[in-house]
mmCIF file with all atom_site columns, C-alpha atoms and ligand atoms in Angstrom:
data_model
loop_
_atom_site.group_PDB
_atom_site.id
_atom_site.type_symbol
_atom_site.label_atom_id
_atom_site.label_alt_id
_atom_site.label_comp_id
_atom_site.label_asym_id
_atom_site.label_entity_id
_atom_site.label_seq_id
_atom_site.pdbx_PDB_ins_code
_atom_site.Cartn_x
_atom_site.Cartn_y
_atom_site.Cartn_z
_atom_site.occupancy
_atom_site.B_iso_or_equiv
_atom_site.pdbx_formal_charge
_atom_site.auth_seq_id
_atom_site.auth_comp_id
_atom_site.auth_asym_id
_atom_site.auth_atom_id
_atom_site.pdbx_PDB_model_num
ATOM   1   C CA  . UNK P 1 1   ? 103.685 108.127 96.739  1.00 0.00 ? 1   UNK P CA  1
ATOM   2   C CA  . UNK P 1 2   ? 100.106 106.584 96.111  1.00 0.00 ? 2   UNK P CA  1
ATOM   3   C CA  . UNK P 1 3   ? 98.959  108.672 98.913  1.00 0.00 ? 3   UNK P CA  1
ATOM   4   C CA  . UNK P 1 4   ? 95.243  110.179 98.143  1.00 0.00 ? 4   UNK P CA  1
ATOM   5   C CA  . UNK P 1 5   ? 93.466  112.866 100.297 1.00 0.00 ? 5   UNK P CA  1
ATOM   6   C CA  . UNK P 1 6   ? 89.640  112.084 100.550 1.00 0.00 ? 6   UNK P CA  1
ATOM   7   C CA  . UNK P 1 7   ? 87.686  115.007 102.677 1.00 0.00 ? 7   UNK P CA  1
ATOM   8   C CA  . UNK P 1 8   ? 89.580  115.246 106.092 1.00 0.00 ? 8   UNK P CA  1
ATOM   9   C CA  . UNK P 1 9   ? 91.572  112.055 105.746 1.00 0.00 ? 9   UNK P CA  1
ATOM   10  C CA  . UNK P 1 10  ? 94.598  110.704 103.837 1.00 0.00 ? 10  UNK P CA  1
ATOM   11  C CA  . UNK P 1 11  ? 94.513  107.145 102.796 1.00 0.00 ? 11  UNK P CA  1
ATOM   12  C CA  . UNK P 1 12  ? 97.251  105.151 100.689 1.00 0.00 ? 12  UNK P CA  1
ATOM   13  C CA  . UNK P 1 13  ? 96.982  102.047 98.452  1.00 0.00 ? 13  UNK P CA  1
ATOM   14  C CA  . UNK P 1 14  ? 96.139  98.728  99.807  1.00 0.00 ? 14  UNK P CA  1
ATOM   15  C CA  . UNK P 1 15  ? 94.671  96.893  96.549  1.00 0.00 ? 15  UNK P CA  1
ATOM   16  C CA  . UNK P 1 16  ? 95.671  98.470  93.163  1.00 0.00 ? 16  UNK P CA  1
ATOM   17  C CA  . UNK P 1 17  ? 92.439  97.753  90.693  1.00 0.00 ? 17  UNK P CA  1
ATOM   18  C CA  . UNK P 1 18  ? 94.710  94.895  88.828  1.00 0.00 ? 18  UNK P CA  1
ATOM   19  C CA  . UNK P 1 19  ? 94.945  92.873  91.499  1.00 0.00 ? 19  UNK P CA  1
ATOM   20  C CA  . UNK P 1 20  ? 91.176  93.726  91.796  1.00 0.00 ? 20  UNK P CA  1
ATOM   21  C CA  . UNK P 1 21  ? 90.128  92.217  88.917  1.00 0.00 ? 21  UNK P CA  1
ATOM   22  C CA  . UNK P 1 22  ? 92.462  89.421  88.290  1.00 0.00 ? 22  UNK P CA  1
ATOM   23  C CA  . UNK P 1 23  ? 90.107  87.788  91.460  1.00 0.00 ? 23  UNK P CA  1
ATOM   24  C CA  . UNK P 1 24  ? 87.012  89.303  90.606  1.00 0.00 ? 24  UNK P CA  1
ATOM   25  C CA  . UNK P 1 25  ? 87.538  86.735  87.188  1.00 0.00 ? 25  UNK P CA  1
ATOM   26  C CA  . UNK P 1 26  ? 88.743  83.747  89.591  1.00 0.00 ? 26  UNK P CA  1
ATOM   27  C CA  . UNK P 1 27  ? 85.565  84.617  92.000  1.00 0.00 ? 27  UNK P CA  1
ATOM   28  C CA  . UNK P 1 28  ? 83.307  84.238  88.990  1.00 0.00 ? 28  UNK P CA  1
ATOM   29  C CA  . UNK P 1 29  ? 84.959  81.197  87.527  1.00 0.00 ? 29  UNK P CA  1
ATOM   30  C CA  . UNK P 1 30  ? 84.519  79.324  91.196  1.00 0.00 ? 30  UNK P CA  1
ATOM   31  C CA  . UNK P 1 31  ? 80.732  81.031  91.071  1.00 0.00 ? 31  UNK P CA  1
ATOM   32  C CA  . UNK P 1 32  ? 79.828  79.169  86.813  1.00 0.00 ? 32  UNK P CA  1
ATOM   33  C CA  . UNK P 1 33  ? 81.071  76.208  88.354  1.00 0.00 ? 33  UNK P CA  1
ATOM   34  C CA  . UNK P 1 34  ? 79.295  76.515  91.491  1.00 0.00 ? 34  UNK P CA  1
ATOM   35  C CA  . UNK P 1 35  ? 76.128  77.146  90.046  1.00 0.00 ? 35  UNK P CA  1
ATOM   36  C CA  . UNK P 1 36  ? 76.331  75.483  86.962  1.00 0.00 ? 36  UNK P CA  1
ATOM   37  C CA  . UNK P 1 37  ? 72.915  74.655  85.627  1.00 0.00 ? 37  UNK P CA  1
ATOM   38  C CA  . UNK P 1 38  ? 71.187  76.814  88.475  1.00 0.00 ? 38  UNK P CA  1
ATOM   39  C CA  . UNK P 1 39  ? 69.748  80.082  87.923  1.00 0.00 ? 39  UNK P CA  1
ATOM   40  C CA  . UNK P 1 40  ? 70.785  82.020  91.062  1.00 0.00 ? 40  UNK P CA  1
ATOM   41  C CA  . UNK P 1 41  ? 69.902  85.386  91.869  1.00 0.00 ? 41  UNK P CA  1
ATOM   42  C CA  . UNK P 1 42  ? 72.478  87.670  92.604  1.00 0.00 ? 42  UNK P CA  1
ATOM   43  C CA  . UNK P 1 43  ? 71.516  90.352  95.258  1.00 0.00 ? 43  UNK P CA  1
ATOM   44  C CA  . UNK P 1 44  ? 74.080  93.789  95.814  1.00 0.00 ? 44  UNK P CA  1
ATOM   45  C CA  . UNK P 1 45  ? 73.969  94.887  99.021  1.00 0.00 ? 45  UNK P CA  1
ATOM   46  C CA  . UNK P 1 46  ? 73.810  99.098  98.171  1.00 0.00 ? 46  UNK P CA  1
ATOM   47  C CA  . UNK P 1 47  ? 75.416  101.063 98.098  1.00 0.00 ? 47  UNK P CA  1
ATOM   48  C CA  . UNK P 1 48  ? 79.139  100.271 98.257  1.00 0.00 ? 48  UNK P CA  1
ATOM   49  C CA  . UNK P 1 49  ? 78.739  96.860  96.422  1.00 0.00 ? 49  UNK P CA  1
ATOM   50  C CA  . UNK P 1 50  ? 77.595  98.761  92.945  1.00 0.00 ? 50  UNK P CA  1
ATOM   51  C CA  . UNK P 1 51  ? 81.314  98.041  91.047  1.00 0.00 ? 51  UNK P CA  1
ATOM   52  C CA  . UNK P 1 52  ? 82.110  94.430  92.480  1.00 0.00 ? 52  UNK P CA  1
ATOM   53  C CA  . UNK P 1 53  ? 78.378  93.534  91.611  1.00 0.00 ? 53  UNK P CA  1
ATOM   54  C CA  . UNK P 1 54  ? 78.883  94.892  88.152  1.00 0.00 ? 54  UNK P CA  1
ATOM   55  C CA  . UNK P 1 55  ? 82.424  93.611  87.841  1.00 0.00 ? 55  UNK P CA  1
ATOM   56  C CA  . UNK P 1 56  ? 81.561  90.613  89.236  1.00 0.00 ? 56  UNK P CA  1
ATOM   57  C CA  . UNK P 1 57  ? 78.407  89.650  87.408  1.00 0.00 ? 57  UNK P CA  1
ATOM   58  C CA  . UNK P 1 58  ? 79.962  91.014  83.736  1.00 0.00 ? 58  UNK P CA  1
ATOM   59  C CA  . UNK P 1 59  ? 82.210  87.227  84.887  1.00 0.00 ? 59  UNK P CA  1
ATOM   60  C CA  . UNK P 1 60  ? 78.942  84.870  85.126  1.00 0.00 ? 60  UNK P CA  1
ATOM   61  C CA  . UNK P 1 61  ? 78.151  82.624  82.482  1.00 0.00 ? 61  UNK P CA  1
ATOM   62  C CA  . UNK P 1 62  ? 75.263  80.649  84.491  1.00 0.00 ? 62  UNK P CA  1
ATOM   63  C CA  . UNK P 1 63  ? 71.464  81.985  83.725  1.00 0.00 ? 63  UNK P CA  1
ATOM   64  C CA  . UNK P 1 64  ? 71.032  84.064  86.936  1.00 0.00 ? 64  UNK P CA  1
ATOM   65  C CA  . UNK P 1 65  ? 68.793  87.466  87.953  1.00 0.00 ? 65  UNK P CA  1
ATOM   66  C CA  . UNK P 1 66  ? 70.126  90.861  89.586  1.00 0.00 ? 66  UNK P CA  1
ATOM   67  C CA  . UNK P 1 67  ? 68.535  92.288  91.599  1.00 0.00 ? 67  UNK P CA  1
ATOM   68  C CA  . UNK P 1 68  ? 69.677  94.820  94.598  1.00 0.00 ? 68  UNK P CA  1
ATOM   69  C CA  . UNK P 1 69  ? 68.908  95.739  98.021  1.00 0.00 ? 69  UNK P CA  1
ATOM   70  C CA  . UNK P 1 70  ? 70.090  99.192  100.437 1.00 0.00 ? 70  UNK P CA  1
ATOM   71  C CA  . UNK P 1 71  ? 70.932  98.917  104.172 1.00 0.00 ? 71  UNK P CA  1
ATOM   72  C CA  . UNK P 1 72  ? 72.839  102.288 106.045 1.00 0.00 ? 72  UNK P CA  1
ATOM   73  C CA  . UNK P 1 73  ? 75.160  100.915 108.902 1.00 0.00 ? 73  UNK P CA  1
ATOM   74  C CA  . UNK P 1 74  ? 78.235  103.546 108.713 1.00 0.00 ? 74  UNK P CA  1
ATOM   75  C CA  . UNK P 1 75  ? 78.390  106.856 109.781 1.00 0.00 ? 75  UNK P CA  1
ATOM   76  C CA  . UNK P 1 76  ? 82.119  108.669 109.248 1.00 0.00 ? 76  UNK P CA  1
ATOM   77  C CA  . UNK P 1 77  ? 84.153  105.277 110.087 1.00 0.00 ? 77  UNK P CA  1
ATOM   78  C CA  . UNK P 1 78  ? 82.554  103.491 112.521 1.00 0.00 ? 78  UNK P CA  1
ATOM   79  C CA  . UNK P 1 79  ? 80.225  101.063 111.668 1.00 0.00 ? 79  UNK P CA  1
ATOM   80  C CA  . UNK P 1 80  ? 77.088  102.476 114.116 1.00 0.00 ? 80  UNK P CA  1
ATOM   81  C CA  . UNK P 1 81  ? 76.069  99.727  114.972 1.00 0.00 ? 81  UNK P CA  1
ATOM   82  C CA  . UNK P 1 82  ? 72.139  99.564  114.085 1.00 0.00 ? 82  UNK P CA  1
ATOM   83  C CA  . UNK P 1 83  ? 71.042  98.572  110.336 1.00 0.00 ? 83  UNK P CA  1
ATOM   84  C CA  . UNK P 1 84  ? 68.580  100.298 108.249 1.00 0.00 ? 84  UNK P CA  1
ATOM   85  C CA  . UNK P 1 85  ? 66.333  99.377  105.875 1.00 0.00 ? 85  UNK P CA  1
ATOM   86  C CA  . UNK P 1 86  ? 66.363  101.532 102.776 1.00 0.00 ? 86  UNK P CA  1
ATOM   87  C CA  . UNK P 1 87  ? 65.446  99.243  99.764  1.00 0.00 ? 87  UNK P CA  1
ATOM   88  C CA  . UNK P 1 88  ? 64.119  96.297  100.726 1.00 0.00 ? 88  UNK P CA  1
ATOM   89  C CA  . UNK P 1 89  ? 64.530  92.701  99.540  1.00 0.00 ? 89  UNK P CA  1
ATOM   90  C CA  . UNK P 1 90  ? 62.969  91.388  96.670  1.00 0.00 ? 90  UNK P CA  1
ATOM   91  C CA  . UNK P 1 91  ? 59.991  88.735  97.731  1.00 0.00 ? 91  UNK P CA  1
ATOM   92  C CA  . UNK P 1 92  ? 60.391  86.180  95.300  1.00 0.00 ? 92  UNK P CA  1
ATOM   93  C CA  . UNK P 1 93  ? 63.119  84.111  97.313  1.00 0.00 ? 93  UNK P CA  1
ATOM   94  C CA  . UNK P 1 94  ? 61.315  81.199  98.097  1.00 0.00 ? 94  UNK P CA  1
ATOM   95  C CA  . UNK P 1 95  ? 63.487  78.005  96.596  1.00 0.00 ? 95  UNK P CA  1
ATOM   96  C CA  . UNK P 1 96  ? 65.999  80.454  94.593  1.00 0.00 ? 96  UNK P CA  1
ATOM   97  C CA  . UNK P 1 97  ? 69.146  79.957  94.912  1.00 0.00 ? 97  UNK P CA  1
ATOM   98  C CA  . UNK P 1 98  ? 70.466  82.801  96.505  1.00 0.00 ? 98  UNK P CA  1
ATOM   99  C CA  . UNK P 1 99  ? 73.716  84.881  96.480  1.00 0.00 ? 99  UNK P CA  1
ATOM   100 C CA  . UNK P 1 100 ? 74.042  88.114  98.432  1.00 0.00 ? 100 UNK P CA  1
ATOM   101 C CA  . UNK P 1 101 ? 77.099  90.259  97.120  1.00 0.00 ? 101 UNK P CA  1
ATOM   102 C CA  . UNK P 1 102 ? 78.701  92.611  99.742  1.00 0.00 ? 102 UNK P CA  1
ATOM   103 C CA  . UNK P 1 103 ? 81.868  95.163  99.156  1.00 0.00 ? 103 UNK P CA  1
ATOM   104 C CA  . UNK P 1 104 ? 83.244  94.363  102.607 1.00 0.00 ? 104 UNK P CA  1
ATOM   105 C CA  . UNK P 1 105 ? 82.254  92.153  106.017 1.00 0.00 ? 105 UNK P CA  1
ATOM   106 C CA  . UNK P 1 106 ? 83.083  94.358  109.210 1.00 0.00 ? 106 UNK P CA  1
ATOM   107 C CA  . UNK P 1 107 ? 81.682  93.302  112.125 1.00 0.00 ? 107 UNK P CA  1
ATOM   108 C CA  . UNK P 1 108 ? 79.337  91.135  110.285 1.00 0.00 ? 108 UNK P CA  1
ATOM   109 C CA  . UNK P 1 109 ? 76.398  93.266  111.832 1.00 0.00 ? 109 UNK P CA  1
ATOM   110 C CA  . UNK P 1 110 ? 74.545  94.267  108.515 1.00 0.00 ? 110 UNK P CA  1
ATOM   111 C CA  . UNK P 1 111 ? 75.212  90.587  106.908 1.00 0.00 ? 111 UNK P CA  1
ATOM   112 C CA  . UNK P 1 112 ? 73.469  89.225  110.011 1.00 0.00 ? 112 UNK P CA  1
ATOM   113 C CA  . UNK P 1 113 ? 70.689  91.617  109.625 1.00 0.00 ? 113 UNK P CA  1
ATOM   114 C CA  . UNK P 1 114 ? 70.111  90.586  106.097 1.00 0.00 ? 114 UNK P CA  1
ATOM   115 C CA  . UNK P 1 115 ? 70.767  86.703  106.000 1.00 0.00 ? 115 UNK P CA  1
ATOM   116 C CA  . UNK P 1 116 ? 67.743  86.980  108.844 1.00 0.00 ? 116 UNK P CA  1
ATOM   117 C CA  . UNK P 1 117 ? 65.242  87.960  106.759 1.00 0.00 ? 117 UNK P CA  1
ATOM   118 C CA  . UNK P 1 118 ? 66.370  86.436  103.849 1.00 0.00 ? 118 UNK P CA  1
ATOM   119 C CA  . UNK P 1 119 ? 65.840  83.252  105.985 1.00 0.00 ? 119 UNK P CA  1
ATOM   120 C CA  . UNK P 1 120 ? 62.402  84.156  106.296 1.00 0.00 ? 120 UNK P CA  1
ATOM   121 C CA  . UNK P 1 121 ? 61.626  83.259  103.049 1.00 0.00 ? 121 UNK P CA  1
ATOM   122 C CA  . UNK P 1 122 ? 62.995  79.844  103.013 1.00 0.00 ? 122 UNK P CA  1
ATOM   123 C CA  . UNK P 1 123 ? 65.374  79.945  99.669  1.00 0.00 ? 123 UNK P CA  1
ATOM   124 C CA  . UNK P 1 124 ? 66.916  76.856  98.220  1.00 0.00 ? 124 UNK P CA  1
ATOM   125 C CA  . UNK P 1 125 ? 70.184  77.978  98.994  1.00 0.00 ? 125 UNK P CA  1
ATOM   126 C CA  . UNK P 1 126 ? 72.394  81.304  100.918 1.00 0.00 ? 126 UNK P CA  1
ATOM   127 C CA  . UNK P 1 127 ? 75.863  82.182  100.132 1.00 0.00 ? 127 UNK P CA  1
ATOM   128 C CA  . UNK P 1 128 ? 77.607  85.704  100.625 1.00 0.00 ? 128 UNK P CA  1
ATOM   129 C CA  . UNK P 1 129 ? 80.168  86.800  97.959  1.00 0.00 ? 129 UNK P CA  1
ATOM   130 C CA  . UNK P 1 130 ? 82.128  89.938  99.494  1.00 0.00 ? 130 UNK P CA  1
ATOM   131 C CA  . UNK P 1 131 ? 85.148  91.364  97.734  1.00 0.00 ? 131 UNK P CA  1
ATOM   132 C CA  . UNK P 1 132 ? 86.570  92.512  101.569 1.00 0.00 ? 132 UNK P CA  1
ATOM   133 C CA  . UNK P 1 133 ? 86.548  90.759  104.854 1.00 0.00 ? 133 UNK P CA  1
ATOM   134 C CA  . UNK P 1 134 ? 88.336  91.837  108.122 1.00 0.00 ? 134 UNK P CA  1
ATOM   135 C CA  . UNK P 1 135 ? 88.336  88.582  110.105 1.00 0.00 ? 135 UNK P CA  1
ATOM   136 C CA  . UNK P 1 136 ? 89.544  90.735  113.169 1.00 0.00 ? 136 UNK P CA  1
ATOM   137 C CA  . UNK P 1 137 ? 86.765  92.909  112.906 1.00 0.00 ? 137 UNK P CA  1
ATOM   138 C CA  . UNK P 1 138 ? 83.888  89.973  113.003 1.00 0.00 ? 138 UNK P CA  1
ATOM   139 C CA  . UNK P 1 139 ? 81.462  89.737  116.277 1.00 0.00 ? 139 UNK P CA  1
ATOM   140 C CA  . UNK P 1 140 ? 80.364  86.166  115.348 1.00 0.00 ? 140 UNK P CA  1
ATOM   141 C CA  . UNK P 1 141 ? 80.985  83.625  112.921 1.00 0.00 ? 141 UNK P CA  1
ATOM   142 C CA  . UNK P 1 142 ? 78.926  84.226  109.659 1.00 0.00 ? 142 UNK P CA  1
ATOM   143 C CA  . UNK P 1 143 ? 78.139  80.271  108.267 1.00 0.00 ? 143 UNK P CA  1
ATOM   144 C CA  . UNK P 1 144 ? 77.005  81.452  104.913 1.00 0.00 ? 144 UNK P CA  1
ATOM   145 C CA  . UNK P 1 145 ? 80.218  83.617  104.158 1.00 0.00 ? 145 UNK P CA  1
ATOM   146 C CA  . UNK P 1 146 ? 81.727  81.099  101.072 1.00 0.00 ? 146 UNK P CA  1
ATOM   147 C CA  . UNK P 1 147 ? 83.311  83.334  98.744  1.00 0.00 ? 147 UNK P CA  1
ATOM   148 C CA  . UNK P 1 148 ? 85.426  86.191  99.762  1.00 0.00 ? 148 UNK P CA  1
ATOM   149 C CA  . UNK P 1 149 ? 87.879  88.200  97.813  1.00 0.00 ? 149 UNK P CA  1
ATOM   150 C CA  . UNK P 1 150 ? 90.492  89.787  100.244 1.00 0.00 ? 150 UNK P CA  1
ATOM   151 C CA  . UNK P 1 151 ? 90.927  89.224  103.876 1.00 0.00 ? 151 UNK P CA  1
ATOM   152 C CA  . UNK P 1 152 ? 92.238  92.820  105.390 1.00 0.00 ? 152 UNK P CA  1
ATOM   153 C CA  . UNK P 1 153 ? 93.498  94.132  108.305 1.00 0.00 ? 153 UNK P CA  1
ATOM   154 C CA  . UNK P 1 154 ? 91.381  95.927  110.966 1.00 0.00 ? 154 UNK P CA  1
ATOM   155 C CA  . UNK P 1 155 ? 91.251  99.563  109.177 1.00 0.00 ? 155 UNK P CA  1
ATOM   156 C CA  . UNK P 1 156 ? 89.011  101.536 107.530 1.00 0.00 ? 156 UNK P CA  1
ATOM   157 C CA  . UNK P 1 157 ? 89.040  101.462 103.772 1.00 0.00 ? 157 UNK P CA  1
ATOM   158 C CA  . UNK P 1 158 ? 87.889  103.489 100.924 1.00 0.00 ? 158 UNK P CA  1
ATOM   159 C CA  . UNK P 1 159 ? 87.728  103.286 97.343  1.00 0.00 ? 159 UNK P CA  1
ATOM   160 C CA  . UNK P 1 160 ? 85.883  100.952 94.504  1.00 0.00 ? 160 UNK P CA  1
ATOM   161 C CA  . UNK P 1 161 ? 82.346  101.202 95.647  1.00 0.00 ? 161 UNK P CA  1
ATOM   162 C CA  . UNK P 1 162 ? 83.579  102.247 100.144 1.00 0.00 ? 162 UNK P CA  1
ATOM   163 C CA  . UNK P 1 163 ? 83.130  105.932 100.651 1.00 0.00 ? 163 UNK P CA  1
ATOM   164 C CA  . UNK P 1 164 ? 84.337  108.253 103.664 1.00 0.00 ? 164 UNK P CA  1
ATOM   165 C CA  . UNK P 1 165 ? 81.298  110.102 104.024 1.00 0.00 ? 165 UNK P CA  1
ATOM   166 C CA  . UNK P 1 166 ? 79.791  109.718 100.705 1.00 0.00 ? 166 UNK P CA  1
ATOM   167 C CA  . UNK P 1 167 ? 83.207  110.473 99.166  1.00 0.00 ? 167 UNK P CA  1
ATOM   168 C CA  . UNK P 1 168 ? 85.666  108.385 97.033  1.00 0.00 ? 168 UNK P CA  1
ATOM   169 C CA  . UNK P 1 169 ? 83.438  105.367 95.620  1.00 0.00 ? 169 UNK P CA  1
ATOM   170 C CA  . UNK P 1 170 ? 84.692  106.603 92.162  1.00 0.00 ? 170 UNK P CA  1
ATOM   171 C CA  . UNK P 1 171 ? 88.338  105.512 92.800  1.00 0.00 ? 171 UNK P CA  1
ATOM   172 C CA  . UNK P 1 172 ? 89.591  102.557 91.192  1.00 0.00 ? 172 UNK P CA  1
ATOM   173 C CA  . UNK P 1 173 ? 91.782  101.037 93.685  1.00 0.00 ? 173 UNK P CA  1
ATOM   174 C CA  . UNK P 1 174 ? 91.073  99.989  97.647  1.00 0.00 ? 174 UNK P CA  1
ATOM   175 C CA  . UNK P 1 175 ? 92.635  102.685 99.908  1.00 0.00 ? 175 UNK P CA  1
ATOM   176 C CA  . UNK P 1 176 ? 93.952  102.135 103.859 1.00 0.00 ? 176 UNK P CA  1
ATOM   177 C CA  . UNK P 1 177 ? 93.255  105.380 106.473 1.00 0.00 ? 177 UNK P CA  1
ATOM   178 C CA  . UNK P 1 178 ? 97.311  106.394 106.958 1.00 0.00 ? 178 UNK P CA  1
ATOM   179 C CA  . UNK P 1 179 ? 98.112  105.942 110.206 1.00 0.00 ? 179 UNK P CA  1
ATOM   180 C CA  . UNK P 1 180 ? 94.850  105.073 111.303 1.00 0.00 ? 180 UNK P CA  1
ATOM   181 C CA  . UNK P 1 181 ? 94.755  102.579 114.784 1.00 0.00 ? 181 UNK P CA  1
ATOM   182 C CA  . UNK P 1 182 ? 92.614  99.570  114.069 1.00 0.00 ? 182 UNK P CA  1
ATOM   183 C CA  . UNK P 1 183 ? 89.368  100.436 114.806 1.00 0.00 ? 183 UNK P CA  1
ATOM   184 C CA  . UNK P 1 184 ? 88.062  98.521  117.427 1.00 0.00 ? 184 UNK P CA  1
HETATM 185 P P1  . 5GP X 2 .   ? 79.358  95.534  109.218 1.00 0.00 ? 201 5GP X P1  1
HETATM 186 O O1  . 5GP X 2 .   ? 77.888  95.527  109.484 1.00 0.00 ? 201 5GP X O1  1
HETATM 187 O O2  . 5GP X 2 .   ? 79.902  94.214  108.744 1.00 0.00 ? 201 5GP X O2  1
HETATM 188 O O3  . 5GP X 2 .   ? 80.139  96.081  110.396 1.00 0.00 ? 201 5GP X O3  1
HETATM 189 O O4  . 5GP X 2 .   ? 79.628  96.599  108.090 1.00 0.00 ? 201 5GP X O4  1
HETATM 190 C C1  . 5GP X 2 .   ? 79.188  96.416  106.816 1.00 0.00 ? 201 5GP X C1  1
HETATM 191 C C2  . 5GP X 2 .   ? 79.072  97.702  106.066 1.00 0.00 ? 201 5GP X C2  1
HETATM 192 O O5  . 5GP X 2 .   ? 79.782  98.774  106.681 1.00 0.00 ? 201 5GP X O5  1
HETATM 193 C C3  . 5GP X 2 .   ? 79.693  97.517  104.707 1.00 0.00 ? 201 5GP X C3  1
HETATM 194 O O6  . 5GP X 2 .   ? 78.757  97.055  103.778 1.00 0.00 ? 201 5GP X O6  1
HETATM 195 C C4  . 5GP X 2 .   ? 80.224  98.898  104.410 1.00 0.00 ? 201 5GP X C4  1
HETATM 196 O O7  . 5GP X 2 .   ? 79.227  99.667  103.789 1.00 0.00 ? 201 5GP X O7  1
HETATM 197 C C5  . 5GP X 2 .   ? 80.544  99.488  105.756 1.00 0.00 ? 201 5GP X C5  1
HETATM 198 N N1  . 5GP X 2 .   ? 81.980  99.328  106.091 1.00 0.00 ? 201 5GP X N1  1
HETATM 199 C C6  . 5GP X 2 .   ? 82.553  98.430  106.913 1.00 0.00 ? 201 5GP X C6  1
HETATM 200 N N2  . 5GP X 2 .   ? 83.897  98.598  106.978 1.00 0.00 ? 201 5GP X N2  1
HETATM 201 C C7  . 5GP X 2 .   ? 84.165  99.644  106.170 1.00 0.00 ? 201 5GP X C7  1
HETATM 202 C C8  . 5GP X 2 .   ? 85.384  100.295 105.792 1.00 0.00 ? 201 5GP X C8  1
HETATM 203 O O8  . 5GP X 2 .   ? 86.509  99.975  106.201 1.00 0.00 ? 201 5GP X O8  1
HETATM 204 N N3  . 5GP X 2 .   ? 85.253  101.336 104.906 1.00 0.00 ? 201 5GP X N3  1
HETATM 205 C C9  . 5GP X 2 .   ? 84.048  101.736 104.412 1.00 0.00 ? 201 5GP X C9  1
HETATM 206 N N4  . 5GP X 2 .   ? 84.064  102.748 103.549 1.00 0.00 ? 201 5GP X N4  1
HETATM 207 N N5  . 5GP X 2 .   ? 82.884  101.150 104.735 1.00 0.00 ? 201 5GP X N5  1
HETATM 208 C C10 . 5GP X 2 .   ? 82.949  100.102 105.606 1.00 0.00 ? 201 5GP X C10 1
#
């Protein structure tokens, strides 16, 4: 039961879409209050982010801007461990308050990658918001990491934004690879 096939793979449930966006709503309550009479810019991280980012940012009641970026890290399901550039950032980050939006935080590889040349542009302010984490998974601690939805085990994922090779962002709940070892 609540076993999908996506290409080669099966996967089963691991977060049903409820339980999805019951914290979605807490994450943006803790973000109004965080950022209460700020104007932050909220940055997706492309392209797995797009439904937390619009979930997410349909809960903010602050004055904020969108705005997105696209990095390619994964090939299959291993995360390959160089970061492209695809869409870069915007270049109006100098004293924003700014709050990049992941869907999940592997190895921590990409995050690095971005927060570096975010950096570079000397904002007021850097926090990550990413609906997944796999604390087993992370090469080195990530400072900036404040809000995070789910902490999961070491195992690939698919489903509300993820893909396996380009397939099943569409799905509406979080899927686990069955019988998948942990991946590193
Ligand atoms: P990291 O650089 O932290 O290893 O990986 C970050 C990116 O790899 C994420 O933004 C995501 O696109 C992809 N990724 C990491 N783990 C998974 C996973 O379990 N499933 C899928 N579909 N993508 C993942």
């Amino acid at each position: 039961m609540n076993k999908i096939q996506v290409a080669d793979k099966e996967f089963e449930i691991l977060l049903e879409k409820d339980i999805i966006n019951k914290r979605t709503r807490l994450m943006g309550i803790q973000l109004n209050v965080d950022y209460e009479n700020r104007c932050p810019i909220f940055i997706g991280v492309l392209n797995g982010s797009f439904l937390f980012m619009a979930d997410l940012l349909k809960e903010i009641t602050v004055a904020c801007e969108v705005d997105f970026i696209k990095v390619a890290s994964y090939k299959g399901t291993e995360s390959s461990g160089s970061v492209q550039d695809l869409l870069g950032l915007p270049n109006n980050l100098h004293n924003r308050d700014v709050i990049l939006v992941e869907d999940i935080v592997d190895t921590g590889l990409t995050l690095k990658h971005i927060l570096e040349k975010v950096h570079l542009q000397k904002p007021a302010s850097i926090r990550v918001c990413s609906l997944l984490f796999k604390p087993a998974a992370l090469l080195e601690p990530i400072s900036e990491l404040e809000y995070v939805g789910f902490e999961i085990p070491n195992e690939f994922v698919v489903g509300y934004g993820l893909d396996y090779n380009g397939l099943g962002r569409n799905l509406n709940d979080v899927y686990r690879a069955v019988g998948s070892a942990p991946m590193r």
